[in-house]
Coordinates of C-alpha atoms in Angstrom, one line a residue:
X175 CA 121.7 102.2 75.7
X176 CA 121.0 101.4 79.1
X177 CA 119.0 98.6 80.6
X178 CA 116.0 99.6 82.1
X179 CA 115.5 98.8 85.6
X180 CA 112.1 98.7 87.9
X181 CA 112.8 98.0 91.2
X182 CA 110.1 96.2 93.3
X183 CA 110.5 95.9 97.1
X184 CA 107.9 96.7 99.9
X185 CA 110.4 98.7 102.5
X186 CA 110.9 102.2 101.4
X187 CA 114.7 101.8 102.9
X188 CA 115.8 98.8 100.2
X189 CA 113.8 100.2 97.6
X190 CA 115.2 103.8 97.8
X191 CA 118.8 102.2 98.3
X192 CA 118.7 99.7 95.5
X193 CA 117.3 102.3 93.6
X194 CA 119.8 105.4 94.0
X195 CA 123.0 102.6 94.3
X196 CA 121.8 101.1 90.5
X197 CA 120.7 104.4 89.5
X198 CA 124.4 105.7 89.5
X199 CA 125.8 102.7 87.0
X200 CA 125.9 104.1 83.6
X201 CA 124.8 100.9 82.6
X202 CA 121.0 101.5 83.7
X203 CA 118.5 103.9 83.7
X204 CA 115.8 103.3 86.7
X205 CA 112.8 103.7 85.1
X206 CA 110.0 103.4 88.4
X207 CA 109.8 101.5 91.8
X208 CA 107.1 99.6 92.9
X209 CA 106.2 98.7 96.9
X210 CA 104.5 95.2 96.2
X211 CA 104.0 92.6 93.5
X212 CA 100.0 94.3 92.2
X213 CA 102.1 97.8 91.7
X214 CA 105.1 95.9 89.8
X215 CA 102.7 94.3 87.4
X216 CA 101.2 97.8 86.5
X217 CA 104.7 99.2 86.7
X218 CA 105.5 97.0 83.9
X219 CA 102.8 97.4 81.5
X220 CA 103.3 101.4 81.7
X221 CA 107.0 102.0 81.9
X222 CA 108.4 98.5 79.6
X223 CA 111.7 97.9 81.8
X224 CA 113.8 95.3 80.2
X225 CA 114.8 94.0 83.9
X226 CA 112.9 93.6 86.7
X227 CA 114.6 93.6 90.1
X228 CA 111.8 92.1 92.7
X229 CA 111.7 91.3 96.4
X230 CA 109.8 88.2 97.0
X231 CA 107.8 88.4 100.4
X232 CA 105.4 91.7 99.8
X233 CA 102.0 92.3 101.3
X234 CA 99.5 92.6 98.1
X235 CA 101.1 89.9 95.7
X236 CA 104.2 88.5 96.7
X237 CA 107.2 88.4 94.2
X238 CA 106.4 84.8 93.1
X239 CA 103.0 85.6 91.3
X240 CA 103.9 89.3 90.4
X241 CA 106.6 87.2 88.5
X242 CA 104.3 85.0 86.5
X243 CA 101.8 87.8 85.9
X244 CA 104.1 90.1 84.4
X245 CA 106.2 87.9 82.5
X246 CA 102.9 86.9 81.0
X247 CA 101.9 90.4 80.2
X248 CA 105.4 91.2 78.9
X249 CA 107.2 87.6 77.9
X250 CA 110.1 89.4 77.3
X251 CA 111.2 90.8 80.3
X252 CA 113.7 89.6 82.3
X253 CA 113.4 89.6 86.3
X254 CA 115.9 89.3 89.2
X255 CA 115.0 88.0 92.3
X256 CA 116.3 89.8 95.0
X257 CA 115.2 88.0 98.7
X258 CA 116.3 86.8 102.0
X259 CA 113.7 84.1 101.8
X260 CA 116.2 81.9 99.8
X261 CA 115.7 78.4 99.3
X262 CA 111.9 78.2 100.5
X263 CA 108.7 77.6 98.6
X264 CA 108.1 81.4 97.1
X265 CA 112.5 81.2 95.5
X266 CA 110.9 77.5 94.0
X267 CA 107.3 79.3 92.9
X268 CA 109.4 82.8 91.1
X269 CA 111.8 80.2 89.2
X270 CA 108.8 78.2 88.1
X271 CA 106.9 81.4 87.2
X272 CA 110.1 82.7 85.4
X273 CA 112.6 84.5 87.2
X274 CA 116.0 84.3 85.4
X275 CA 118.0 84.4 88.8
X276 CA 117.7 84.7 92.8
X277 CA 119.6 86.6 94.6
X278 CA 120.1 87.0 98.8
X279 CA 120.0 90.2 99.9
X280 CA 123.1 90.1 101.5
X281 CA 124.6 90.3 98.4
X282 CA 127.0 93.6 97.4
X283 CA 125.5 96.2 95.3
X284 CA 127.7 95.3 92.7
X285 CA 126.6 91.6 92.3
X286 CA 123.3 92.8 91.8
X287 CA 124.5 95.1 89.2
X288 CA 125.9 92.4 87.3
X289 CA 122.9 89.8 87.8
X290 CA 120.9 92.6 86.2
X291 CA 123.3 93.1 83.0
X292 CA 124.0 89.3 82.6
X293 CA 120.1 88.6 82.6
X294 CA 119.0 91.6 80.3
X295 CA 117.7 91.4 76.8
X296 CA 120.5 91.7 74.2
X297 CA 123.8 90.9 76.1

């Protein structure tokens, strides 16, 4: 079965790209995007991905609190941080909220892929 995968990031370019690149593994199924942390939270309660892969800076609610909130909502979800803020006070405030792992954005596609599959429910 494969994971389910929201994708949360607030330029329509990443969020398309991660999207359609992810979309084509067998081993998940993306179920929504979101453009900013209040959408992802929302996201979340209606569509029950297992993974989460989230942008950190967003206008709205940044990736950080979206984190906290959803995980809250929905304990068992798993979510990815995917940000080229690394290392500053928003990576610190998503691991303390929850995330299970942050990623840079210069990362390959394929290193996301596998951050998602190592962090979701069940493997």
């Amino acid at each position: 079965m494969p994971i389910r995968l929201l994708v949360v990031d607030d330029h329509p370019l990443v969020r398309d790209a991660l999207a359609g690149a992810l979309g084509r593994s067998t081993l998940v199924d993306v179920v929504g995007v979101a453009r900013d942390g209040a959408e992802a939270v929302d996201a979340v309660a209606r569509l029950l991905p297992d993974v989460v892969l989230m942008d950190l800076v967003m206008p709205v609610m940044d990736g950080a609190e979206a984190t906290g909130r959803l995980l809250t909502l929905r304990p068992g979800t798993r979510v990815v941080v995917l940000t080229s803020a690394v290392g500053g006070r928003l990576e610190r405030a998503a691991r303390d909220a929850g995330a299970a792992t942050v990623l840079r954005k210069d990362t390959g596609i394929d290193a996301v892929l596998d951050a998602v599959v190592a962090v979701s429910p069940g493997t």
